[in-house]
Short mmCIF file of N, CA and C and ligand atoms in Angstrom, two decimals:
data_model
loop_
_atom_site.label_atom_id
_atom_site.label_comp_id
_atom_site.label_asym_id
_atom_site.label_seq_id
_atom_site.Cartn_x
_atom_site.Cartn_y
_atom_site.Cartn_z
N MET A 1 -8.87 19.59 -18.66
CA MET A 1 -9.07 18.65 -19.25
C MET A 1 -8.98 17.42 -18.43
N ALA A 2 -10.05 16.62 -19.43
CA ALA A 2 -9.84 15.33 -19.27
C ALA A 2 -9.17 13.74 -19.43
N GLU A 3 -8.68 13.22 -18.47
CA GLU A 3 -7.68 12.12 -18.86
C GLU A 3 -8.29 11.70 -19.64
N LYS A 4 -7.32 10.92 -20.64
CA LYS A 4 -7.50 9.76 -20.87
C LYS A 4 -7.34 8.17 -20.24
N VAL A 5 -7.81 7.57 -19.45
CA VAL A 5 -7.92 6.09 -18.51
C VAL A 5 -8.27 5.15 -18.86
N GLY A 6 -7.04 3.85 -19.85
CA GLY A 6 -7.13 2.64 -20.23
C GLY A 6 -6.42 1.85 -18.97
N ILE A 7 -6.91 0.50 -19.34
CA ILE A 7 -6.97 -0.60 -18.64
C ILE A 7 -5.52 -1.26 -18.09
N LEU A 8 -5.29 -1.15 -16.95
CA LEU A 8 -3.77 -1.66 -16.95
C LEU A 8 -3.73 -3.28 -16.53
N ILE A 9 -4.55 -3.77 -15.36
CA ILE A 9 -4.82 -4.37 -14.42
C ILE A 9 -6.22 -4.65 -14.76
N GLY A 10 -7.27 -5.87 -15.11
CA GLY A 10 -8.60 -5.02 -14.75
C GLY A 10 -9.33 -6.00 -13.58
N GLU A 11 -10.30 -5.54 -13.86
CA GLU A 11 -11.37 -6.01 -12.16
C GLU A 11 -11.21 -7.63 -11.72
N ALA A 12 -11.28 -8.02 -12.33
CA ALA A 12 -11.67 -9.95 -12.28
C ALA A 12 -9.95 -9.95 -11.83
N GLU A 13 -8.87 -9.83 -12.69
CA GLU A 13 -7.25 -10.09 -12.71
C GLU A 13 -6.99 -9.39 -10.98
N VAL A 14 -7.66 -8.33 -10.17
CA VAL A 14 -6.50 -7.87 -9.54
C VAL A 14 -7.51 -8.19 -8.27
N GLU A 15 -9.06 -8.98 -8.45
CA GLU A 15 -9.97 -9.60 -7.31
C GLU A 15 -9.26 -10.96 -7.02
N ALA A 16 -8.65 -11.42 -8.33
CA ALA A 16 -8.32 -12.72 -8.18
C ALA A 16 -6.98 -12.84 -7.48
N LYS A 17 -5.97 -11.94 -7.73
CA LYS A 17 -4.60 -11.65 -6.94
C LYS A 17 -4.48 -11.25 -5.69
N ILE A 18 -5.45 -10.56 -5.22
CA ILE A 18 -5.90 -10.48 -3.71
C ILE A 18 -6.34 -11.72 -2.87
N GLU A 19 -7.59 -11.71 -3.63
CA GLU A 19 -7.61 -13.51 -2.78
C GLU A 19 -6.42 -14.23 -2.68
N GLU A 20 -5.53 -14.55 -3.77
CA GLU A 20 -4.54 -15.34 -3.74
C GLU A 20 -3.32 -14.75 -2.78
N MET A 21 -2.86 -13.27 -2.42
CA MET A 21 -2.40 -12.81 -1.32
C MET A 21 -3.46 -13.15 0.17
N ALA A 22 -4.14 -13.07 0.39
CA ALA A 22 -5.26 -13.13 1.40
C ALA A 22 -5.00 -14.80 1.66
N ALA A 23 -4.75 -16.05 0.40
CA ALA A 23 -5.03 -17.10 1.22
C ALA A 23 -3.83 -17.51 2.08
N ALA A 24 -2.39 -16.41 1.40
CA ALA A 24 -1.20 -17.10 1.37
C ALA A 24 -1.08 -16.29 3.03
N ILE A 25 -1.06 -15.26 3.74
CA ILE A 25 -1.29 -14.45 4.88
C ILE A 25 -2.09 -15.07 6.05
N SER A 26 -3.28 -15.65 4.79
CA SER A 26 -3.98 -16.04 6.55
C SER A 26 -3.55 -17.65 6.60
N LYS A 27 -2.96 -18.65 4.93
CA LYS A 27 -1.54 -19.37 5.89
C LYS A 27 -0.36 -18.93 6.91
N GLU A 28 0.22 -18.35 6.39
CA GLU A 28 1.23 -17.66 7.27
C GLU A 28 0.59 -17.64 8.73
N TYR A 29 -0.11 -16.87 8.76
CA TYR A 29 -0.79 -15.86 9.94
C TYR A 29 -1.80 -17.27 11.18
N GLU A 30 -1.39 -18.48 10.41
CA GLU A 30 -2.51 -19.13 11.02
C GLU A 30 -2.64 -19.48 12.97
N GLY A 31 -3.24 -19.80 13.42
CA GLY A 31 -3.73 -19.53 14.61
C GLY A 31 -3.48 -18.06 15.74
N LYS A 32 -3.43 -16.83 14.58
CA LYS A 32 -2.59 -15.67 14.77
C LYS A 32 -3.93 -14.64 14.39
N THR A 33 -3.38 -13.55 15.53
CA THR A 33 -4.44 -12.29 14.84
C THR A 33 -3.41 -11.19 14.14
N VAL A 34 -3.84 -10.87 13.08
CA VAL A 34 -2.82 -10.29 12.43
C VAL A 34 -3.73 -8.21 12.82
N HIS A 35 -2.67 -7.55 12.77
CA HIS A 35 -2.52 -6.31 13.02
C HIS A 35 -2.73 -5.30 11.79
N ILE A 36 -4.04 -5.55 10.69
CA ILE A 36 -3.04 -4.49 9.94
C ILE A 36 -3.34 -3.02 9.48
N ILE A 37 -2.03 -2.44 8.92
CA ILE A 37 -2.04 -0.92 9.24
C ILE A 37 -2.33 -0.55 7.74
N GLY A 38 -2.90 -0.04 7.58
CA GLY A 38 -3.37 1.38 5.98
C GLY A 38 -2.49 2.86 6.04
N VAL A 39 -1.83 3.12 4.92
CA VAL A 39 -1.17 3.83 5.18
C VAL A 39 -2.70 5.30 3.62
N LEU A 40 -2.96 6.10 4.31
CA LEU A 40 -3.93 6.33 3.89
C LEU A 40 -3.17 7.06 2.73
N LYS A 41 -3.57 7.89 1.75
CA LYS A 41 -5.55 7.16 1.51
C LYS A 41 -5.34 6.09 1.05
N GLY A 42 -3.79 5.90 -0.11
CA GLY A 42 -4.27 5.25 -1.10
C GLY A 42 -4.44 3.38 -0.52
N SER A 43 -3.87 3.11 -0.05
CA SER A 43 -4.45 1.63 0.81
C SER A 43 -5.63 1.32 1.00
N VAL A 44 -6.08 2.36 1.05
CA VAL A 44 -7.48 1.72 1.72
C VAL A 44 -8.64 1.05 1.62
N PHE A 45 -8.55 0.92 -0.61
CA PHE A 45 -9.31 0.09 -1.43
C PHE A 45 -8.88 -1.33 -1.34
N PHE A 46 -7.83 -1.33 -1.86
CA PHE A 46 -6.84 -2.79 -1.09
C PHE A 46 -6.57 -3.56 -0.16
N MET A 47 -6.79 -2.53 1.01
CA MET A 47 -6.76 -2.97 2.49
C MET A 47 -8.15 -3.48 2.83
N CYS A 48 -9.06 -3.28 2.56
CA CYS A 48 -10.98 -3.54 2.57
C CYS A 48 -10.56 -5.09 2.10
N GLU A 49 -10.68 -4.73 0.63
CA GLU A 49 -10.64 -5.83 0.32
C GLU A 49 -10.05 -7.36 0.37
N LEU A 50 -8.92 -7.18 1.78
CA LEU A 50 -7.86 -8.12 1.10
C LEU A 50 -8.49 -8.46 2.96
N ALA A 51 -8.48 -7.67 3.26
CA ALA A 51 -9.44 -8.10 4.72
C ALA A 51 -10.32 -8.49 4.86
N LYS A 52 -11.87 -8.06 3.77
CA LYS A 52 -12.93 -9.62 3.28
C LYS A 52 -11.76 -10.82 3.08
N LYS A 53 -10.97 -10.66 3.12
CA LYS A 53 -10.77 -12.05 2.38
C LYS A 53 -9.98 -13.16 3.40
N LEU A 54 -9.46 -12.41 4.30
CA LEU A 54 -8.74 -12.76 4.96
C LEU A 54 -9.71 -14.32 6.02
N THR A 55 -9.21 -15.14 6.71
CA THR A 55 -10.26 -16.20 7.37
C THR A 55 -9.60 -16.51 8.59
N ILE A 56 -8.01 -16.03 8.70
CA ILE A 56 -7.73 -15.69 10.36
C ILE A 56 -8.36 -13.99 11.19
N PRO A 57 -8.22 -13.69 12.42
CA PRO A 57 -8.68 -12.43 13.00
C PRO A 57 -7.89 -11.51 12.58
N VAL A 58 -8.89 -10.20 12.25
CA VAL A 58 -7.61 -9.24 12.21
C VAL A 58 -8.45 -8.17 13.30
N THR A 59 -7.56 -7.18 13.00
CA THR A 59 -7.78 -5.76 13.69
C THR A 59 -6.93 -4.64 12.74
N MET A 60 -7.23 -3.60 12.64
CA MET A 60 -6.81 -2.63 11.66
C MET A 60 -6.77 -1.27 12.17
N ASP A 61 -5.49 -0.76 11.50
CA ASP A 61 -5.27 0.41 12.03
C ASP A 61 -5.21 1.64 11.05
N PHE A 62 -4.83 2.43 11.37
CA PHE A 62 -4.46 3.73 9.87
C PHE A 62 -3.69 5.02 10.56
N MET A 63 -2.64 4.67 9.25
CA MET A 63 -1.81 6.34 9.77
C MET A 63 -1.55 7.07 8.30
N SER A 64 -1.07 8.09 8.21
CA SER A 64 -0.96 8.80 6.93
C SER A 64 0.28 10.35 6.80
N VAL A 65 1.23 9.48 5.89
CA VAL A 65 2.40 10.56 5.74
C VAL A 65 2.19 11.67 4.72
N SER A 66 3.11 12.37 4.88
CA SER A 66 3.01 13.04 3.50
C SER A 66 4.30 13.73 2.84
N SER A 67 5.00 13.29 1.42
CA SER A 67 6.36 13.43 1.28
C SER A 67 6.54 15.59 0.97
N TYR A 68 7.44 16.01 1.43
CA TYR A 68 7.51 17.26 0.79
C TYR A 68 7.52 17.70 -0.57
N GLY A 69 7.60 18.40 -1.21
CA GLY A 69 8.00 18.39 -2.84
C GLY A 69 7.27 19.22 -3.88
N ASP A 70 7.55 19.63 -5.00
CA ASP A 70 6.88 20.86 -5.39
C ASP A 70 5.65 19.81 -6.36
N GLY A 71 5.02 19.35 -5.93
CA GLY A 71 3.77 18.05 -6.28
C GLY A 71 4.00 17.10 -7.40
N THR A 72 5.35 17.22 -8.11
CA THR A 72 5.76 16.19 -9.45
C THR A 72 6.89 15.74 -8.69
N THR A 73 8.03 16.38 -7.96
CA THR A 73 8.86 15.61 -7.56
C THR A 73 8.75 15.76 -5.62
N SER A 74 9.54 14.86 -5.47
CA SER A 74 9.86 14.68 -3.81
C SER A 74 10.81 15.10 -3.39
N SER A 75 10.82 15.56 -2.58
CA SER A 75 12.29 16.34 -1.62
C SER A 75 12.80 15.20 -0.95
N GLY A 76 11.88 14.07 -0.51
CA GLY A 76 12.46 13.22 -0.28
C GLY A 76 12.22 13.09 1.47
N ILE A 77 11.45 13.74 1.66
CA ILE A 77 11.48 13.91 2.88
C ILE A 77 10.29 13.21 3.57
N VAL A 78 10.36 12.65 4.23
CA VAL A 78 8.62 11.89 4.79
C VAL A 78 7.98 12.68 5.83
N ARG A 79 7.45 12.94 5.64
CA ARG A 79 6.41 13.96 7.54
C ARG A 79 5.32 13.26 7.58
N LEU A 80 5.11 12.48 9.06
CA LEU A 80 3.96 11.92 9.61
C LEU A 80 2.61 12.74 9.70
N VAL A 81 1.53 12.91 8.90
CA VAL A 81 0.65 13.67 9.42
C VAL A 81 -0.28 12.87 10.35
N LYS A 82 -0.47 11.38 10.58
CA LYS A 82 -2.00 10.87 11.65
C LYS A 82 -1.34 9.50 12.18
N ASP A 83 -0.82 9.49 13.02
CA ASP A 83 -0.12 8.36 13.50
C ASP A 83 -1.29 7.19 13.53
N LEU A 84 -0.39 5.90 14.30
CA LEU A 84 -2.28 4.83 15.39
C LEU A 84 -2.32 5.16 16.42
N ASP A 85 -3.45 4.47 16.19
CA ASP A 85 -4.50 4.99 17.20
C ASP A 85 -3.97 4.28 18.08
N GLU A 86 -3.39 3.02 18.03
CA GLU A 86 -3.20 2.10 19.02
C GLU A 86 -1.90 1.69 18.98
N SER A 87 -1.09 1.28 19.96
CA SER A 87 0.10 0.65 20.15
C SER A 87 0.12 -0.73 19.29
N ILE A 88 1.91 -0.92 18.88
CA ILE A 88 1.77 -2.21 18.33
C ILE A 88 2.65 -3.32 18.69
N GLU A 89 2.98 -3.05 19.83
CA GLU A 89 4.14 -3.77 20.57
C GLU A 89 3.51 -5.11 20.89
N GLY A 90 3.92 -5.94 20.66
CA GLY A 90 4.09 -7.44 20.34
C GLY A 90 2.93 -8.00 19.62
N ARG A 91 2.51 -7.31 18.98
CA ARG A 91 1.79 -7.52 17.65
C ARG A 91 1.92 -8.28 15.84
N GLU A 92 1.69 -9.15 15.48
CA GLU A 92 1.64 -8.92 14.16
C GLU A 92 1.16 -8.46 13.17
N VAL A 93 2.07 -7.48 12.64
CA VAL A 93 1.55 -6.32 11.86
C VAL A 93 2.21 -6.51 10.23
N ILE A 94 0.77 -5.87 9.74
CA ILE A 94 1.15 -6.16 8.55
C ILE A 94 0.85 -4.40 8.23
N LEU A 95 1.64 -4.08 7.28
CA LEU A 95 1.84 -2.53 6.81
C LEU A 95 1.17 -2.84 5.38
N ILE A 96 -0.18 -2.15 4.51
CA ILE A 96 -0.75 -2.33 2.93
C ILE A 96 -0.30 -1.22 3.14
N GLU A 97 0.22 -1.59 1.89
CA GLU A 97 0.87 -0.18 0.76
C GLU A 97 0.03 -0.23 -0.78
N ASP A 98 -0.83 0.79 -1.32
CA ASP A 98 -1.60 0.89 -2.62
C ASP A 98 -0.23 0.44 -3.26
N ILE A 99 1.10 1.15 -3.35
CA ILE A 99 2.05 1.13 -4.42
C ILE A 99 3.76 1.66 -3.87
N MET A 100 4.27 0.50 -4.64
CA MET A 100 5.80 1.13 -3.84
C MET A 100 6.34 1.76 -5.09
N ASP A 101 6.96 2.92 -4.83
CA ASP A 101 7.43 3.85 -6.55
C ASP A 101 8.85 3.79 -5.30
N SER A 102 9.07 5.54 -5.12
CA SER A 102 10.65 4.90 -5.12
C SER A 102 11.29 4.95 -3.46
N GLY A 103 10.07 4.04 -2.64
CA GLY A 103 10.80 3.13 -1.34
C GLY A 103 10.64 4.21 0.01
N ARG A 104 10.60 5.41 -0.57
CA ARG A 104 11.01 6.69 0.84
C ARG A 104 9.97 6.59 1.60
N THR A 105 8.48 6.42 1.72
CA THR A 105 8.08 6.17 2.18
C THR A 105 7.87 4.85 3.05
N LEU A 106 8.00 4.22 2.32
CA LEU A 106 8.14 2.47 3.02
C LEU A 106 9.23 2.74 4.00
N SER A 107 10.42 2.80 3.36
CA SER A 107 11.69 3.42 4.10
C SER A 107 11.42 4.30 5.51
N TYR A 108 10.91 4.92 5.57
CA TYR A 108 10.47 6.01 6.80
C TYR A 108 9.87 5.20 7.49
N LEU A 109 8.92 5.31 7.53
CA LEU A 109 7.41 4.12 7.92
C LEU A 109 7.99 2.54 8.50
N VAL A 110 8.84 1.77 7.92
CA VAL A 110 9.41 1.09 8.28
C VAL A 110 10.30 0.85 9.48
N LYS A 111 11.53 1.81 9.62
CA LYS A 111 12.28 2.75 10.74
C LYS A 111 11.34 2.86 12.03
N ILE A 112 10.23 3.80 12.22
CA ILE A 112 9.18 4.26 12.92
C ILE A 112 8.64 2.87 13.69
N LEU A 113 7.71 2.14 12.61
CA LEU A 113 7.40 1.27 12.88
C LEU A 113 7.80 0.21 13.81
N LYS A 114 9.15 -0.40 13.40
CA LYS A 114 9.61 -1.45 14.07
C LYS A 114 10.50 -0.77 15.25
N GLU A 115 10.72 0.16 15.79
CA GLU A 115 11.38 0.45 16.78
C GLU A 115 10.00 0.01 17.57
N ARG A 116 9.12 -0.09 17.97
CA ARG A 116 7.52 -0.06 18.43
C ARG A 116 7.83 -1.09 19.06
N LYS A 117 8.80 -2.46 18.38
CA LYS A 117 8.35 -3.47 19.26
C LYS A 117 7.44 -4.57 18.54
N PRO A 118 6.97 -3.95 17.54
CA PRO A 118 5.62 -5.67 17.18
C PRO A 118 6.72 -6.93 17.14
N ALA A 119 5.84 -8.08 17.10
CA ALA A 119 5.83 -9.57 17.74
C ALA A 119 6.76 -9.87 16.06
N SER A 120 5.76 -9.22 14.72
CA SER A 120 6.58 -9.26 13.71
C SER A 120 5.91 -8.62 12.52
N PHE A 121 6.82 -8.42 11.46
CA PHE A 121 6.41 -7.07 10.88
C PHE A 121 7.13 -7.23 9.32
N LYS A 122 5.59 -7.11 8.73
CA LYS A 122 5.74 -7.14 7.28
C LYS A 122 5.15 -6.12 6.27
N VAL A 123 5.62 -6.04 5.64
CA VAL A 123 4.61 -4.63 3.86
C VAL A 123 4.35 -5.82 2.80
N ILE A 124 3.45 -5.81 2.51
CA ILE A 124 3.15 -6.01 1.77
C ILE A 124 1.62 -5.07 0.98
N THR A 125 2.40 -4.70 -0.40
CA THR A 125 1.80 -3.66 -1.41
C THR A 125 0.96 -4.45 -3.19
N LEU A 126 0.27 -3.70 -2.80
CA LEU A 126 -0.90 -4.41 -4.06
C LEU A 126 0.23 -4.51 -5.74
N LEU A 127 0.53 -3.18 -6.01
CA LEU A 127 1.60 -2.81 -6.57
C LEU A 127 3.13 -2.55 -6.48
N ASP A 128 4.07 -2.62 -7.70
CA ASP A 128 5.35 -2.59 -7.27
C ASP A 128 6.34 -1.35 -8.56
N LYS A 129 6.18 -0.72 -8.44
CA LYS A 129 7.13 0.23 -9.70
C LYS A 129 8.61 -0.17 -9.22
N PRO A 130 9.71 -1.22 -9.40
CA PRO A 130 11.02 -1.29 -8.72
C PRO A 130 12.06 -0.44 -9.92
N ASP A 131 11.72 0.31 -11.00
CA ASP A 131 12.84 0.90 -11.89
C ASP A 131 12.38 2.28 -10.97
N ARG A 132 12.12 2.70 -10.30
CA ARG A 132 11.62 3.71 -9.83
C ARG A 132 12.54 3.97 -8.44
N ARG A 133 12.63 2.90 -7.84
CA ARG A 133 13.51 2.96 -6.45
C ARG A 133 14.33 3.81 -6.33
N VAL A 134 14.96 4.31 -5.93
CA VAL A 134 16.10 5.50 -4.84
C VAL A 134 16.60 4.61 -3.76
N VAL A 135 15.12 3.74 -2.62
CA VAL A 135 15.77 3.67 -1.40
C VAL A 135 16.28 1.86 -1.55
N ASP A 136 17.17 1.57 -1.48
CA ASP A 136 16.80 0.30 -1.05
C ASP A 136 16.34 -0.81 0.00
N ILE A 137 15.34 -1.04 -0.79
CA ILE A 137 13.94 -1.27 0.19
C ILE A 137 12.78 -2.04 -0.60
N GLU A 138 12.46 -3.26 0.05
CA GLU A 138 11.81 -4.63 -1.00
C GLU A 138 10.38 -5.02 -0.18
N PRO A 139 9.84 -4.81 -0.86
CA PRO A 139 8.11 -5.45 0.16
C PRO A 139 7.78 -6.75 0.58
N ASP A 140 6.84 -6.81 1.42
CA ASP A 140 7.19 -9.38 1.98
C ASP A 140 6.84 -9.34 0.71
N MET A 141 6.14 -9.18 0.55
CA MET A 141 4.34 -9.70 -0.45
C MET A 141 4.42 -8.65 -1.43
N THR A 142 3.96 -8.63 -2.64
CA THR A 142 3.47 -7.61 -3.93
C THR A 142 2.63 -8.39 -4.98
N GLY A 143 1.22 -7.59 -5.60
CA GLY A 143 0.17 -8.55 -6.28
C GLY A 143 1.28 -8.10 -7.65
N PHE A 144 1.30 -6.97 -7.71
CA PHE A 144 1.46 -6.95 -9.46
C PHE A 144 2.90 -6.11 -9.93
N ILE A 145 4.05 -6.34 -10.72
CA ILE A 145 5.21 -5.72 -10.20
C ILE A 145 4.68 -4.94 -11.83
N ILE A 146 5.27 -3.47 -12.02
CA ILE A 146 4.50 -2.96 -13.32
C ILE A 146 4.90 -2.12 -13.68
N PRO A 147 5.23 -1.75 -15.12
CA PRO A 147 6.66 -0.18 -15.84
C PRO A 147 5.89 0.54 -15.13
N ASP A 148 7.10 2.36 -15.16
CA ASP A 148 6.52 3.43 -15.06
C ASP A 148 6.11 4.00 -15.57
N ARG A 149 4.63 3.86 -15.08
CA ARG A 149 3.53 4.56 -15.68
C ARG A 149 2.76 5.05 -15.13
N PHE A 150 2.09 5.55 -15.10
CA PHE A 150 0.95 6.74 -14.31
C PHE A 150 -0.08 5.76 -14.18
N VAL A 151 -0.78 4.90 -12.65
CA VAL A 151 -1.40 3.98 -12.69
C VAL A 151 -2.52 4.92 -12.09
N VAL A 152 -3.88 5.00 -12.08
CA VAL A 152 -4.63 5.71 -11.36
C VAL A 152 -5.65 3.93 -10.69
N GLY A 153 -6.75 4.48 -9.55
CA GLY A 153 -7.70 3.33 -9.87
C GLY A 153 -6.91 2.33 -8.52
N TYR A 154 -8.84 1.80 -7.91
CA TYR A 154 -7.89 0.70 -6.80
C TYR A 154 -7.38 2.04 -5.44
N GLY A 155 -7.51 3.10 -5.85
CA GLY A 155 -6.87 4.11 -4.57
C GLY A 155 -6.40 4.82 -5.00
N LEU A 156 -5.79 4.50 -6.01
CA LEU A 156 -4.59 5.72 -6.56
C LEU A 156 -4.63 6.70 -7.18
N ASP A 157 -4.66 7.69 -7.39
CA ASP A 157 -5.29 9.12 -7.44
C ASP A 157 -4.08 10.24 -8.47
N CYS A 158 -5.28 10.13 -9.17
CA CYS A 158 -4.55 12.00 -10.22
C CYS A 158 -4.84 13.26 -9.79
N ALA A 159 -4.31 13.84 -9.39
CA ALA A 159 -4.81 14.87 -8.44
C ALA A 159 -6.01 14.71 -7.69
N GLN A 160 -6.23 13.23 -7.24
CA GLN A 160 -7.45 13.03 -6.55
C GLN A 160 -8.52 12.45 -6.85
N LYS A 161 -8.48 11.96 -8.21
CA LYS A 161 -9.80 11.62 -9.20
C LYS A 161 -9.42 9.90 -9.16
N TYR A 162 -9.67 9.61 -9.53
CA TYR A 162 -9.76 8.05 -9.79
C TYR A 162 -10.18 7.15 -9.39
N ARG A 163 -9.71 7.62 -7.90
CA ARG A 163 -9.42 6.39 -6.98
C ARG A 163 -10.56 5.21 -6.24
N ASN A 164 -11.54 5.61 -7.07
CA ASN A 164 -12.70 4.68 -7.18
C ASN A 164 -12.50 4.13 -7.74
N LEU A 165 -12.31 3.55 -8.98
CA LEU A 165 -11.84 2.69 -10.38
C LEU A 165 -11.71 1.74 -9.82
N PRO A 166 -12.79 0.43 -10.48
CA PRO A 166 -12.38 -0.67 -9.67
C PRO A 166 -11.72 -1.69 -10.31
N TYR A 167 -10.72 -0.44 -10.85
CA TYR A 167 -9.40 -1.63 -11.55
C TYR A 167 -8.60 -0.72 -11.83
N ILE A 168 -6.98 -1.60 -11.74
CA ILE A 168 -5.92 -0.36 -12.19
C ILE A 168 -6.14 0.34 -13.95
N GLY A 169 -5.92 1.81 -13.66
CA GLY A 169 -6.02 2.38 -15.03
C GLY A 169 -4.90 2.88 -15.12
N VAL A 170 -4.67 3.56 -16.27
CA VAL A 170 -3.96 3.82 -16.96
C VAL A 170 -3.61 5.54 -17.42
N ILE A 171 -3.26 6.51 -16.90
CA ILE A 171 -3.50 7.94 -18.13
C ILE A 171 -2.66 7.72 -19.38
N GLU A 172 -3.53 7.71 -20.32
CA GLU A 172 -3.01 7.72 -21.59
C GLU A 172 -2.13 8.62 -21.91
N GLU A 173 -1.27 8.84 -22.76
CA GLU A 173 -1.05 10.45 -23.13
C GLU A 173 -1.42 11.16 -24.23
C1 PRP B 1 1.38 6.88 -2.28
C2 PRP B 1 1.74 5.38 -1.94
C3 PRP B 1 2.39 4.96 -0.61
C4 PRP B 1 3.56 6.38 -1.59
C5 PRP B 1 4.81 5.49 -2.38
O1 PRP B 1 1.31 7.59 -1.20
O2 PRP B 1 -0.52 5.22 -1.25
O3 PRP B 1 1.87 5.83 0.20
O4 PRP B 1 3.25 7.16 -2.28
O5 PRP B 1 5.92 6.54 -3.25
P1 PRP B 1 7.19 6.34 -2.53
O6 PRP B 1 7.95 4.71 -2.74
O7 PRP B 1 8.20 7.13 -3.44
O8 PRP B 1 7.57 7.10 -1.30
P2 PRP B 1 0.77 9.43 -1.71
O9 PRP B 1 1.99 9.71 -1.23
O10 PRP B 1 0.18 9.30 -2.93
O11 PRP B 1 -0.42 9.64 -1.13
P3 PRP B 1 -2.03 8.64 -0.79
O12 PRP B 1 -1.83 7.42 -0.96
O13 PRP B 1 -2.92 9.36 -0.47
O14 PRP B 1 -2.34 8.94 -2.52
#
């Protein structure tokens, strides 16, 4: 059965927010090269749009993690599926997420990446659902704080579909 997808945040609003975030990052890291790390797969769309709008030099890498669980509820155990290709030691690292939910993924990633001695380490997320947090962790920069609804688009999926929607959609009950 096909889901009905409504619009939670329209394309123009998402683009404007990413522009604003990129301007803030470009200003903060002026004179430096930022190394942005995307967490596959969801963060890819946000990461690309953000990177195109940055006015400072950028390098990129990707990693992939998965949570054990029964598909709907996470066990909270995060497993590294694909590690970074390059060392982050001494680099200005920004971890890019599409969404923060329980905070478990981010908590795991922050722990393993900070041990690798980056010069600086920040986390930015396009969306945040603070109502779902089970781990005490916050991003350094957030695009939109959203309610606890099933969102898709801009990298976010429902059974791997809808990642390509150019807006933040919501699955309607
Ligand atoms: C999503 C998102 C984060 C994580 C956030 O990834 O991209 O990595 O969940 O959830 P948490 O705060 O509860 O840990 P997902 O596991 O859906 O993989 P995907 O990016 O490949 O869709």
